[in-house]
Amino acid sequence: MASGGVSVASLWTEVNRCGQNGDYTRALKALSKILHESRDDVTALHCKIVCLVQNGSFKEALNVMNTHSKVLGSEVVFEKAYCEYRLNRVESALKTIEGAAEQTDKLKELYGQVVNLPFLRLYEQEDYNIYVQLERYDDEYEEERKTNLAAVVAAMSQWEKAPSEDLGLPESTYELCYNSSCSLIGQGQFTEAFNKLQQAEELCRVSLADDSDQNVFDSKKKVKLTNAEGVEYKLAKKQVQAIDFNKALLAMYTNQADQCRKLSSSLQSQNPGHPRPVLIQVAQLCREKQHSKAIELLQQFSDQHPESASEIKMTMAQLYLVQGHVTKACDVLRSIEEFKYKSGMVSALVTMYSHEEDIDGAIDVFKQAIEHYQSEQPGSAIHLALVREAANFKLKYGRKKEAISDLEQLWKQNTNDIHTLAQLISAYSLVDTDKAKSLSKHLPSADTMSFNVDVDELENSHGATYVRKKAAKVTGENLPKEQSQGEIKKKKKKKKGKLPKNCDPKATPDPERWLPMRERSYYRGKKKGKKKEQIGKGTQGAMAGASAELDASKTASSPPTSPRPGSASGSSTAPASNVVPPRQQKPAASGATRKKATQKKKKGGKGGW
C-alpha cells in the first residue's frame, strides 16, 4: 500500500492514463508516490526521467540519472545522451553515444542529429551511412529522416566535393527541394539549382498559405521564438545574422522606426563591412520621405567600403531615378567597375541616355564597352553582339557615318552576311557613292535571292504591310472549271442605283444640281405668303381685314363700305368733317382681346389703348 491508503496498482494506472493524455506533470506526482514506497524501482525511475524530458526539464532528468546510475545502468543511455544534446553538451553527448554497449537505431539517429550541428560540420561518410540505414523505417518521423539525409548529401557535395548519389528522395516538401538544390550547387549545376530553388520557394509559399493567421504581426510573434535559450547553438553564424536582419526588417514593416534604427545600427557595428544594415537604414529613411539623407548615407558607406560598394551604388542609382535625376543615376552606374561592361548594364545605360535624348552619351557607352571586349575577348559572341547593337543604334538615330566602322567590322567577320552588307551599302551611299557601288557587287543576284522563297509565308510574316486574304472555301460541285479552288474569291453583287421619281432619262440634267439651292443662279428666294405678310402689322388687336379701313388716305378719297356711327344709314356719301382719324377709332377685336385690355387698364398697366 502507498501512503494515503492508495494502492500502487492504482498509481500505475494513473501514470498510464496521464502518459496517454500527455499530462506528464500529473504523472510525475503519481511516480513520486511510487518511488516513495520503492526508491530504486527501475521502471518508475525510467518513467520519471521520460516525463521530465517531455516537460523540458533536462537538468533535473540528468540529476536523476546520475543519482541512480548504479541502479539504472545502460537502461537510459539514449535519454542521457539526448539530455546532454539538448543542453548543448555536445562532446558529452558524443561520448555517451559512442560508449554505448549497443548502437540502437535511436542512438544512430541521435548521433546524426548531433553531428549535424552547424558549428561541428561533422558530415562524414559514416553519418551518411547512418541515415541511409535509418531511411528504411516507416513511422511518423520518416519525412524528417529524409530531410536530414538530403542535408547530409548536400553538405558532402558542397564541403567534401563528393559525387552525389541519386537516392530517389522525393521533393514533395520545400525542405527536400531546397536540399536538392544545394547538392546541385556543390556539383556546379547552377542553372538546375536555380530552378530547384524556385520550386522550393513556390512549395514554401503554398505551405505557408495554409496558415490562415499568417501576416506581419503574426511573424512578429514567431520571431520571438528565436530568442529562446539555446537556439544559437543550433544555428550557424550566417543563420543567426539572417535572423537579426529579419528582426530589423520586421520592425520597419510594423512601423517601429526607432526600433528599426536601433537594430540596424547595432548590426552595422557588429558587421561594419556588410551592406545589409545600411540598406535597412536607407529603406527606413525612404519610408520617411528622406531621400536626400538616404543617398548621403549610401555615398558615405561607399567611400568607406569600396569593396562592398556595388550593391550600395545600385541602390543609390535607383533612388536617383525615383527623384527623376536620370543623368546622375547614369554617372553612378558607370562608376561600378564590376558591372560597367556587362551587357545588362550597357543596355540600361543606353536606354536611360536615350530617354534623356543624350545620343552622344549612349554612343560613348557602346564605345567603351566595345573597346573593353576588343582588348579582353576579341571576336567573342558578346563583343560582336555589342558591335551590332551599336551599329543599329547609330543607324536608328541617323548616325550613318559613325555606323560605317562597326558595320565593316561585322562584315569582315562574316562576308556572307547579306543583311550587314546591305546596311553598309546604305550607309556608304550618303558618304561615298563609289564605295557603295563597289560593295554592291558583292550582293547576290536577284535570281539567287528569290530562289526558294515562299511568297505566302513572306506575306503572312510578322511586319508585312500587306497580307493577302485567303479565298473562301468552295465545294467541289460549285468549283468553276477555269479557276482552282485556292484562287476563288467571293464576288459582291452590284446594286443598281435608284432614279428619282418623275425623272426623264432623255432630258439634259441640271449642271448646277450638285450646288446647294441658295448658290444656284436661278434661285430667287422663298416666296412670302399673304398670311405671313399680314401677321404683326397694324395696331395691337387689329383684325387682318381692317388694315385698309384704317388707312386715312384711302378713307378720305373713297366712301366707306359700311355705315359709321353718327351718319345716316343708306347715305352714299359723308362729309369730310365726320371722318374719324385711325388713332381715335376703336378697332373691332375679339372678346378675349377686349377683356385683356380692360384688365390692363384696371391694373394701371401701360400700353394698349
Coordinates of C-alpha atoms in Angstrom, one line a residue:
M1 CA 0.0 0.0 0.0
A2 CA 1.2 3.5 -0.8
S3 CA 0.8 6.5 1.5
G4 CA -2.7 7.7 2.0
G5 CA -4.2 4.3 1.5
V6 CA -3.9 4.3 -2.3
S7 CA -2.6 1.1 -3.8
V8 CA 0.5 1.0 -6.1
A9 CA -1.5 -0.6 -8.8
S10 CA -3.9 2.3 -8.9
L11 CA -1.0 4.7 -9.0
W12 CA 0.4 2.9 -12.1
T13 CA -3.0 3.1 -13.7
E14 CA -2.9 6.8 -13.1
V15 CA 0.6 7.0 -14.6
N16 CA -0.5 5.1 -17.7
R17 CA -3.6 7.3 -18.1
C18 CA -1.6 10.5 -17.8
G19 CA 1.0 9.3 -20.2
Q20 CA -1.6 8.6 -22.9
N21 CA -3.2 12.0 -22.3
G22 CA 0.2 13.9 -22.3
D23 CA -0.3 15.1 -18.7
Y24 CA 3.3 14.5 -17.6
T25 CA 3.1 16.8 -14.6
R26 CA 0.3 14.8 -13.0
A27 CA 2.2 11.6 -13.9
L28 CA 5.2 12.8 -12.0
K29 CA 3.1 13.2 -8.8
A30 CA 2.0 9.6 -9.1
L31 CA 5.6 8.4 -9.8
S32 CA 6.9 10.3 -6.8
K33 CA 4.4 8.4 -4.6
I34 CA 5.5 5.1 -6.1
L35 CA 9.2 6.0 -5.6
H36 CA 8.4 6.9 -2.0
E37 CA 7.4 3.3 -1.4
S38 CA 10.2 1.8 -3.6
R39 CA 13.1 4.2 -4.0
D40 CA 15.1 2.0 -6.5
D41 CA 12.2 0.9 -8.7
V42 CA 13.9 1.0 -12.2
T43 CA 10.7 1.2 -14.1
A44 CA 9.4 4.1 -12.0
L45 CA 12.8 5.9 -12.3
H46 CA 12.8 5.4 -16.1
C47 CA 9.2 6.7 -16.4
K48 CA 10.1 9.8 -14.2
I49 CA 13.1 10.6 -16.5
V50 CA 10.9 10.3 -19.6
C51 CA 8.3 12.7 -18.0
L52 CA 11.0 15.2 -17.1
V53 CA 12.3 15.1 -20.7
Q54 CA 8.8 15.6 -22.1
N55 CA 8.4 18.7 -19.8
G56 CA 11.8 20.0 -20.9
S57 CA 13.4 19.6 -17.5
F58 CA 16.7 18.2 -18.9
K59 CA 19.0 19.2 -16.0
E60 CA 16.6 17.6 -13.4
A61 CA 16.5 14.4 -15.6
L62 CA 20.3 14.2 -15.7
N63 CA 20.4 14.6 -11.9
V64 CA 18.0 11.7 -11.5
M65 CA 20.2 9.5 -13.9
N66 CA 23.4 10.5 -12.2
T67 CA 22.0 9.8 -8.7
H68 CA 20.7 6.4 -9.6
S69 CA 23.4 5.5 -12.2
K70 CA 24.2 2.1 -10.5
V71 CA 20.6 1.1 -10.5
L72 CA 19.7 2.3 -14.0
G73 CA 23.0 1.1 -15.7
S74 CA 22.6 1.2 -19.5
E75 CA 18.8 1.4 -19.5
V76 CA 18.8 5.2 -20.0
V77 CA 21.8 5.7 -22.4
F78 CA 19.6 7.3 -25.0
E79 CA 17.8 9.6 -22.5
K80 CA 21.2 10.7 -21.1
A81 CA 22.7 11.5 -24.5
Y82 CA 19.5 13.3 -25.6
C83 CA 19.5 15.5 -22.4
E84 CA 23.2 16.3 -23.0
Y85 CA 22.4 17.2 -26.6
R86 CA 19.6 19.5 -25.6
L87 CA 21.7 21.2 -23.0
N88 CA 24.4 21.8 -25.8
R89 CA 26.9 19.5 -24.1
V90 CA 27.8 18.1 -27.5
E91 CA 31.1 16.4 -26.6
S92 CA 29.5 14.6 -23.6
A93 CA 26.6 13.5 -25.9
L94 CA 29.0 12.1 -28.4
K95 CA 31.0 10.2 -25.7
T96 CA 27.8 8.8 -24.3
I97 CA 26.6 7.6 -27.7
E98 CA 30.0 6.1 -28.7
G99 CA 30.3 4.4 -25.3
A100 CA 27.0 2.6 -25.5
A101 CA 27.2 -1.2 -25.5
E102 CA 24.8 -1.5 -28.4
Q103 CA 24.2 1.1 -31.2
T104 CA 20.4 1.0 -31.4
D105 CA 18.5 2.8 -34.2
K106 CA 17.5 5.6 -31.7
L107 CA 21.2 6.2 -30.8
K108 CA 22.2 6.2 -34.5
E109 CA 19.5 8.8 -35.3
L110 CA 20.5 10.9 -32.3
Y111 CA 24.1 10.7 -33.4
G112 CA 23.1 12.0 -36.8
Q113 CA 21.4 14.9 -35.1
V114 CA 24.4 15.7 -33.0
V115 CA 26.9 15.7 -35.8
N116 CA 24.6 17.8 -38.0
L117 CA 25.0 20.8 -35.7
P118 CA 26.3 23.7 -37.9
F119 CA 29.3 24.5 -35.8
L120 CA 30.6 20.9 -35.8
R121 CA 30.4 20.2 -39.5
L122 CA 30.9 16.5 -38.9
Y123 CA 29.3 15.5 -42.2
E124 CA 31.3 12.3 -42.8
Q125 CA 30.6 9.1 -44.8
E126 CA 29.7 7.4 -41.5
D127 CA 26.9 9.9 -40.9
Y128 CA 25.7 9.4 -44.5
N129 CA 25.6 5.6 -43.9
I130 CA 23.6 6.0 -40.7
Y131 CA 20.8 8.0 -42.4
V132 CA 20.8 5.6 -45.3
Q133 CA 20.2 2.7 -42.9
L134 CA 17.5 4.6 -41.0
E135 CA 15.7 5.7 -44.1
R136 CA 14.1 2.3 -44.4
Y137 CA 12.0 2.9 -41.3
D138 CA 8.4 4.0 -41.9
D139 CA 7.0 6.0 -39.0
E140 CA 5.9 9.5 -38.1
Y141 CA 9.5 10.7 -38.4
E142 CA 10.1 9.4 -41.9
E143 CA 9.9 12.9 -43.5
E144 CA 12.4 14.3 -41.0
R145 CA 14.8 11.5 -41.7
K146 CA 14.6 12.0 -45.4
T147 CA 15.2 15.8 -44.9
N148 CA 18.3 15.1 -42.8
L149 CA 19.6 12.6 -45.3
A150 CA 19.2 15.2 -48.1
A151 CA 21.0 17.7 -45.9
V152 CA 23.9 15.3 -45.4
V153 CA 24.2 14.7 -49.1
A154 CA 24.1 18.4 -49.9
A155 CA 26.8 19.1 -47.3
M156 CA 29.0 16.3 -48.6
S157 CA 28.6 17.7 -52.1
Q158 CA 29.5 21.3 -51.1
W159 CA 32.2 20.8 -48.5
E160 CA 33.8 17.5 -49.4
K161 CA 33.1 17.7 -53.2
A162 CA 31.8 14.2 -53.0
P163 CA 29.8 13.0 -56.0
S164 CA 26.1 13.0 -55.3
E165 CA 24.2 9.7 -55.4
D166 CA 20.7 9.5 -56.5
L167 CA 18.8 8.0 -53.6
G168 CA 15.4 8.5 -55.1
L169 CA 14.4 11.0 -52.4
P170 CA 11.0 12.8 -53.1
E171 CA 10.8 16.5 -53.5
S172 CA 7.4 16.9 -52.1
T173 CA 8.4 19.4 -49.4
Y174 CA 10.3 22.7 -49.7
E175 CA 13.0 21.4 -47.3
L176 CA 13.7 18.4 -49.5
C177 CA 13.6 20.5 -52.6
Y178 CA 16.0 23.1 -51.1
N179 CA 18.5 20.4 -50.0
S180 CA 18.4 19.0 -53.5
S181 CA 19.3 22.5 -55.0
C182 CA 22.2 22.7 -52.5
S183 CA 23.5 19.4 -53.8
L184 CA 23.3 20.7 -57.4
I185 CA 25.2 23.9 -56.3
G186 CA 28.0 21.7 -54.9
Q187 CA 28.2 19.9 -58.3
G188 CA 28.4 23.2 -60.2
Q189 CA 25.0 22.8 -61.9
F190 CA 23.8 26.3 -61.2
T191 CA 21.0 26.5 -63.7
E192 CA 19.4 23.4 -62.4
A193 CA 20.0 24.5 -58.8
F194 CA 18.2 27.8 -59.6
N195 CA 15.2 26.0 -61.0
K196 CA 15.1 23.8 -57.8
L197 CA 15.3 26.9 -55.6
Q198 CA 12.3 28.5 -57.4
Q199 CA 10.4 25.2 -57.0
A200 CA 11.3 25.2 -53.3
E201 CA 10.1 28.8 -52.9
E202 CA 6.8 28.0 -54.5
L203 CA 6.3 25.0 -52.3
C204 CA 7.1 27.1 -49.2
R205 CA 4.6 29.7 -50.2
V206 CA 1.9 27.1 -50.7
S207 CA 2.8 25.5 -47.3
L208 CA 2.6 28.9 -45.5
A209 CA -0.5 29.8 -47.3
D210 CA -2.4 27.1 -45.4
D211 CA -1.8 29.1 -42.2
S212 CA -4.8 31.5 -42.0
D213 CA -3.1 33.6 -39.3
Q214 CA 0.0 34.4 -41.5
N215 CA 0.7 38.1 -41.5
V216 CA 3.3 40.6 -40.4
F217 CA 2.2 40.8 -36.8
D218 CA 2.0 37.0 -36.6
S219 CA 5.5 36.9 -37.9
K220 CA 6.5 39.2 -35.0
K221 CA 5.2 36.6 -32.6
K222 CA 7.1 33.8 -34.3
V223 CA 10.4 35.8 -34.3
K224 CA 10.3 35.9 -30.5
L225 CA 10.8 32.1 -30.6
T226 CA 14.3 32.7 -31.9
N227 CA 15.1 34.4 -28.5
A228 CA 14.7 31.1 -26.7
E229 CA 17.6 29.8 -24.7
G230 CA 20.0 27.5 -26.6
V231 CA 18.8 28.4 -30.1
E232 CA 22.1 30.0 -31.0
Y233 CA 23.8 26.7 -30.6
K234 CA 21.7 25.1 -33.3
L235 CA 22.2 27.8 -35.9
A236 CA 25.2 28.7 -37.9
K237 CA 26.6 32.2 -37.7
K238 CA 25.1 33.3 -41.0
Q239 CA 21.7 32.0 -39.9
V240 CA 21.9 34.0 -36.7
Q241 CA 22.9 37.0 -38.7
A242 CA 20.0 36.5 -41.1
I243 CA 17.5 36.3 -38.2
D244 CA 18.9 39.6 -36.8
F245 CA 18.4 41.2 -40.2
N246 CA 14.8 39.9 -40.4
K247 CA 14.1 41.4 -37.0
A248 CA 15.2 44.8 -38.2
L249 CA 13.1 44.4 -41.3
L250 CA 10.1 43.3 -39.3
A251 CA 10.4 46.4 -37.1
M252 CA 10.4 48.6 -40.2
Y253 CA 7.4 46.9 -41.7
T254 CA 5.5 47.2 -38.4
N255 CA 6.2 51.0 -38.4
Q256 CA 8.6 50.8 -35.4
A257 CA 11.0 53.3 -36.8
D258 CA 13.1 53.8 -33.6
Q259 CA 13.4 50.0 -33.1
C260 CA 14.4 49.6 -36.7
R261 CA 17.1 52.2 -36.4
K262 CA 18.4 50.8 -33.2
L263 CA 18.7 47.2 -34.5
S264 CA 20.2 48.3 -37.9
S265 CA 22.8 50.5 -36.1
S266 CA 23.7 47.5 -33.8
L267 CA 24.0 45.2 -36.8
Q268 CA 26.2 47.8 -38.6
S269 CA 28.6 48.0 -35.6
Q270 CA 28.8 44.2 -35.5
N271 CA 29.3 43.9 -39.3
P272 CA 30.9 47.1 -40.4
G273 CA 31.6 45.9 -43.9
H274 CA 28.2 44.3 -44.6
P275 CA 25.9 46.4 -46.8
R276 CA 22.6 45.0 -45.5
P277 CA 22.4 47.1 -42.2
V278 CA 22.9 50.3 -44.2
L279 CA 20.3 49.3 -46.8
I280 CA 17.8 48.7 -44.0
Q281 CA 18.5 52.2 -42.6
V282 CA 18.1 53.6 -46.1
A283 CA 14.8 51.8 -46.6
Q284 CA 13.6 53.3 -43.3
L285 CA 14.6 56.8 -44.4
C286 CA 12.8 56.4 -47.7
R287 CA 9.7 55.4 -45.9
E288 CA 10.0 58.7 -44.1
K289 CA 10.5 60.5 -47.4
Q290 CA 14.1 61.5 -46.6
H291 CA 15.6 60.5 -49.9
S292 CA 18.5 63.1 -49.8
K293 CA 19.6 61.8 -46.4
A294 CA 19.4 58.2 -47.7
I295 CA 21.6 59.0 -50.7
E296 CA 24.1 60.7 -48.4
L297 CA 24.3 57.7 -46.1
L298 CA 24.9 55.4 -49.2
Q299 CA 27.6 57.6 -50.5
Q300 CA 29.3 57.6 -47.1
F301 CA 29.3 53.8 -46.9
S302 CA 30.5 53.6 -50.5
D303 CA 33.5 55.8 -49.8
Q304 CA 34.4 53.9 -46.6
H305 CA 34.0 50.4 -48.0
P306 CA 34.7 50.4 -51.8
E307 CA 35.0 46.6 -51.8
S308 CA 31.2 46.3 -50.9
A309 CA 30.1 49.3 -52.9
S310 CA 28.4 47.5 -55.9
E311 CA 25.1 46.8 -54.2
I312 CA 25.2 50.2 -52.5
K313 CA 25.7 52.1 -55.8
M314 CA 22.9 50.2 -57.5
T315 CA 20.6 51.3 -54.7
M316 CA 21.9 54.9 -55.0
A317 CA 21.1 54.9 -58.7
Q318 CA 17.6 53.6 -58.1
L319 CA 17.0 56.5 -55.6
Y320 CA 18.2 59.0 -58.2
L321 CA 15.8 57.5 -60.7
V322 CA 12.9 57.8 -58.3
Q323 CA 13.7 61.5 -57.9
G324 CA 13.9 62.0 -61.7
H325 CA 17.7 62.6 -61.8
V326 CA 18.4 60.2 -64.7
T327 CA 21.9 61.6 -65.6
K328 CA 23.1 61.3 -62.0
A329 CA 21.9 57.7 -61.9
C330 CA 23.8 57.0 -65.1
D331 CA 27.0 58.5 -63.6
V332 CA 26.7 56.3 -60.5
L333 CA 26.1 53.1 -62.6
R334 CA 29.1 53.9 -64.8
S335 CA 31.3 54.1 -61.7
I336 CA 30.6 50.5 -60.8
E337 CA 33.7 48.8 -62.3
E338 CA 32.4 45.3 -61.6
F339 CA 29.3 45.7 -63.8
K340 CA 30.4 48.5 -66.1
Y341 CA 30.8 46.4 -69.2
K342 CA 28.1 43.8 -68.6
S343 CA 25.6 43.6 -71.4
G344 CA 22.7 44.3 -69.0
M345 CA 24.4 47.4 -67.6
V346 CA 25.2 48.6 -71.2
S347 CA 21.5 48.1 -72.2
A348 CA 20.3 50.0 -69.1
L349 CA 22.6 52.9 -69.6
V350 CA 21.8 53.2 -73.3
T351 CA 18.1 53.2 -72.5
M352 CA 18.4 55.9 -69.9
Y353 CA 20.6 58.1 -72.1
S354 CA 18.1 57.7 -75.0
H355 CA 15.3 58.8 -72.6
E356 CA 17.2 61.9 -71.9
E357 CA 17.9 62.4 -75.6
D358 CA 21.6 62.2 -74.9
I359 CA 22.6 60.2 -78.0
D360 CA 26.3 61.0 -77.6
G361 CA 26.3 59.6 -74.1
A362 CA 24.7 56.4 -75.3
I363 CA 27.2 56.0 -78.1
D364 CA 30.0 56.6 -75.7
V365 CA 28.8 53.7 -73.5
F366 CA 28.8 51.5 -76.6
K367 CA 32.3 52.7 -77.5
Q368 CA 33.8 51.9 -74.1
A369 CA 32.2 48.5 -73.9
I370 CA 33.4 47.6 -77.4
E371 CA 37.0 48.7 -76.6
H372 CA 37.0 46.6 -73.4
Y373 CA 35.9 43.4 -75.2
Q374 CA 38.2 44.2 -78.1
S375 CA 41.2 44.0 -75.8
E376 CA 39.9 41.3 -73.5
Q377 CA 37.8 39.0 -75.7
P378 CA 38.2 40.0 -79.3
G379 CA 35.8 38.3 -81.7
S380 CA 33.7 36.8 -78.9
A381 CA 30.0 36.5 -79.1
I382 CA 29.4 39.3 -76.7
H383 CA 31.9 41.5 -78.5
L384 CA 30.2 41.1 -81.9
A385 CA 26.8 41.5 -80.3
L386 CA 27.7 44.8 -78.8
V387 CA 29.2 46.0 -82.2
R388 CA 25.9 45.0 -84.0
E389 CA 23.8 46.8 -81.4
A390 CA 25.9 49.9 -81.6
A391 CA 25.6 49.9 -85.4
N392 CA 21.8 49.5 -85.2
F393 CA 21.6 52.3 -82.6
K394 CA 23.6 54.7 -84.8
L395 CA 21.6 53.9 -87.9
K396 CA 18.3 54.4 -85.9
Y397 CA 19.4 57.9 -84.9
G398 CA 20.8 58.9 -88.3
R399 CA 24.5 58.5 -87.4
K400 CA 25.3 56.5 -90.6
K401 CA 28.8 57.9 -90.9
E402 CA 29.6 56.7 -87.4
A403 CA 28.0 53.3 -88.0
I404 CA 30.2 52.5 -91.0
S405 CA 33.2 51.3 -89.0
D406 CA 31.0 49.0 -86.9
L407 CA 29.3 47.6 -90.0
E408 CA 32.7 47.0 -91.7
Q409 CA 33.9 45.1 -88.7
L410 CA 30.9 42.9 -88.7
W411 CA 31.1 42.2 -92.4
K412 CA 34.7 41.3 -92.2
Q413 CA 33.8 38.7 -89.6
N414 CA 31.2 37.2 -91.8
T415 CA 31.3 38.2 -95.5
N416 CA 28.2 36.0 -96.2
D417 CA 26.0 38.3 -94.0
I418 CA 23.9 39.9 -96.7
H419 CA 21.9 42.0 -94.1
T420 CA 25.0 43.6 -92.7
L421 CA 26.3 44.2 -96.3
A422 CA 23.0 45.9 -97.2
Q423 CA 23.3 48.2 -94.2
L424 CA 26.9 49.0 -95.1
I425 CA 25.9 49.9 -98.7
S426 CA 23.1 52.1 -97.4
A427 CA 25.4 53.9 -95.0
Y428 CA 28.1 54.4 -97.7
S429 CA 25.5 55.8 -100.2
L430 CA 25.4 59.0 -98.2
V431 CA 29.2 59.3 -97.7
D432 CA 31.0 57.7 -100.6
T433 CA 28.8 56.6 -103.6
D434 CA 31.8 54.9 -105.4
K435 CA 32.4 52.8 -102.3
A436 CA 28.7 51.9 -102.2
K437 CA 28.8 50.8 -105.9
S438 CA 31.9 48.7 -105.4
L439 CA 30.3 46.9 -102.4
S440 CA 27.1 46.3 -104.2
K441 CA 29.0 44.0 -106.5
H442 CA 29.2 41.5 -103.5
L443 CA 25.4 41.3 -103.4
P444 CA 24.0 38.1 -104.8
S445 CA 21.9 38.2 -108.0
A446 CA 18.2 38.7 -107.9
D447 CA 17.6 35.2 -109.1
T448 CA 19.7 33.7 -106.3
M449 CA 18.0 35.9 -103.7
S450 CA 14.5 34.9 -104.9
F451 CA 15.3 31.2 -105.1
N452 CA 13.2 29.0 -102.8
V453 CA 11.2 32.0 -101.4
D454 CA 7.8 31.1 -100.1
V455 CA 5.6 34.1 -101.1
D456 CA 2.7 33.0 -98.9
E457 CA 4.9 32.7 -95.8
L458 CA 6.6 36.1 -96.6
E459 CA 3.2 37.8 -96.9
N460 CA 1.9 36.3 -93.7
S461 CA 5.1 37.0 -91.7
H462 CA 5.2 39.4 -88.8
G463 CA 5.6 43.0 -90.0
A464 CA 4.2 42.5 -93.5
T465 CA 2.4 45.6 -94.7
Y466 CA 0.0 43.7 -96.9
V467 CA -1.5 40.3 -96.2
R468 CA -3.3 38.5 -99.0
K469 CA -6.8 37.5 -97.9
K470 CA -7.5 33.8 -98.1
A471 CA -10.1 32.6 -100.6
A472 CA -13.4 31.3 -99.3
K473 CA -13.9 27.6 -99.2
V474 CA -15.9 26.3 -102.2
T475 CA -17.3 22.8 -102.5
G476 CA -16.3 20.6 -105.4
E477 CA -19.7 20.9 -107.2
N478 CA -19.7 24.8 -107.3
L479 CA -16.0 25.0 -108.3
P480 CA -15.5 26.7 -111.7
K481 CA -13.5 24.9 -114.3
E482 CA -11.2 27.8 -115.2
Q483 CA -10.2 28.6 -111.6
S484 CA -8.6 26.4 -109.0
Q485 CA -10.1 26.2 -105.5
G486 CA -7.4 28.4 -103.9
E487 CA -7.9 31.3 -106.4
I488 CA -11.7 31.7 -106.0
K489 CA -12.7 35.0 -104.5
K490 CA -16.1 35.9 -103.3
K491 CA -17.8 38.4 -105.6
K492 CA -20.1 41.1 -104.3
K493 CA -23.3 41.8 -106.1
K494 CA -23.6 45.2 -107.6
K495 CA -26.7 47.1 -106.8
K496 CA -28.4 49.3 -109.4
G497 CA -28.8 52.9 -108.5
K498 CA -32.3 54.2 -107.9
L499 CA -33.5 57.2 -110.0
P500 CA -35.7 59.9 -108.5
K501 CA -39.4 59.9 -109.3
N502 CA -40.6 61.8 -112.4
C503 CA -37.2 61.5 -113.9
D504 CA -36.8 61.9 -117.7
P505 CA -33.7 60.0 -118.7
K506 CA -33.7 61.8 -122.1
A507 CA -33.6 65.3 -120.6
T508 CA -30.4 67.1 -120.0
P509 CA -29.6 67.1 -116.3
D510 CA -29.2 70.4 -114.4
P511 CA -25.5 71.3 -114.4
E512 CA -26.0 73.1 -111.1
R513 CA -27.7 70.1 -109.4
W514 CA -24.7 69.5 -107.1
L515 CA -24.8 73.0 -105.7
P516 CA -26.9 74.0 -102.7
M517 CA -30.2 75.6 -103.7
R518 CA -29.2 79.0 -102.4
E519 CA -26.0 79.0 -104.6
R520 CA -27.8 78.3 -107.9
S521 CA -28.1 81.0 -110.4
Y522 CA -31.8 80.8 -110.8
Y523 CA -32.6 80.9 -107.0
R524 CA -34.9 83.8 -106.2
G525 CA -35.5 83.2 -102.6
K526 CA -38.6 81.9 -100.8
K527 CA -42.0 83.3 -101.7
K528 CA -43.8 85.0 -98.8
G529 CA -47.4 84.0 -98.4
K530 CA -50.2 86.5 -98.0
K531 CA -51.0 85.4 -94.5
K532 CA -47.4 85.9 -93.4
E533 CA -47.4 89.4 -94.8
Q534 CA -50.4 90.3 -92.6
I535 CA -49.1 88.9 -89.4
G536 CA -47.7 91.5 -87.0
K537 CA -48.9 94.6 -88.9
G538 CA -51.3 97.2 -87.7
T539 CA -52.2 98.4 -84.2
Q540 CA -52.5 96.0 -81.3
G541 CA -55.6 93.9 -81.6
A542 CA -56.4 95.0 -85.2
M543 CA -58.0 92.5 -87.5
A544 CA -56.2 91.4 -90.6
G545 CA -59.0 92.7 -92.9
A546 CA -59.2 96.1 -91.2
S547 CA -55.9 97.4 -92.5
A548 CA -57.5 99.1 -95.5
E549 CA -60.2 100.7 -93.5
L550 CA -57.7 102.2 -91.0
D551 CA -55.7 103.8 -93.8
A552 CA -56.6 107.5 -93.6
S553 CA -55.6 108.3 -97.2
K554 CA -57.9 105.7 -98.6
T555 CA -60.7 106.6 -96.3
A556 CA -60.6 110.3 -97.3
S557 CA -61.0 109.6 -101.0
S558 CA -63.3 106.7 -101.0
P559 CA -66.7 106.3 -99.4
P560 CA -67.0 103.8 -96.5
T561 CA -68.4 100.4 -97.3
S562 CA -70.5 100.3 -94.1
P563 CA -72.3 102.9 -92.1
R564 CA -70.4 104.7 -89.4
P565 CA -71.6 106.0 -86.1
G566 CA -73.4 109.3 -86.4
S567 CA -74.0 109.0 -90.1
A568 CA -77.3 108.4 -91.8
S569 CA -77.9 104.9 -92.9
G570 CA -78.0 104.4 -96.5
S571 CA -76.3 107.6 -97.4
S572 CA -73.9 107.2 -100.2
T573 CA -71.5 110.0 -99.1
A574 CA -70.4 111.6 -95.8
P575 CA -69.0 115.0 -95.2
A576 CA -65.3 115.2 -94.7
S577 CA -65.8 116.7 -91.2
N578 CA -67.3 113.5 -90.0
V579 CA -64.3 111.3 -90.8
V580 CA -62.6 109.9 -87.6
P581 CA -58.8 109.6 -87.7
P582 CA -57.5 106.0 -87.3
R583 CA -55.8 106.6 -83.9
Q584 CA -59.1 107.7 -82.4
Q585 CA -61.1 104.7 -83.7
K586 CA -61.6 101.6 -81.7
P587 CA -60.8 98.7 -83.9
A588 CA -63.0 95.7 -83.8
A589 CA -61.5 93.0 -81.6
S590 CA -62.4 89.7 -80.0
G591 CA -63.8 89.4 -76.6
A592 CA -60.6 88.0 -75.3
T593 CA -58.7 90.9 -76.6
R594 CA -61.0 93.5 -75.0
K595 CA -61.0 91.6 -71.7
K596 CA -57.3 91.6 -71.6
A597 CA -57.1 95.3 -72.4
T598 CA -59.7 96.0 -69.7
Q599 CA -57.6 94.0 -67.2
K600 CA -54.5 96.0 -68.1
K601 CA -56.4 99.3 -67.6
K602 CA -57.6 98.2 -64.2
K603 CA -54.1 97.3 -63.1
G604 CA -52.7 100.5 -64.4
G605 CA -50.6 98.9 -67.0
K606 CA -49.1 100.8 -69.8
G607 CA -49.9 100.3 -73.5
G608 CA -53.0 99.0 -75.1
W609 CA -55.2 101.9 -75.9

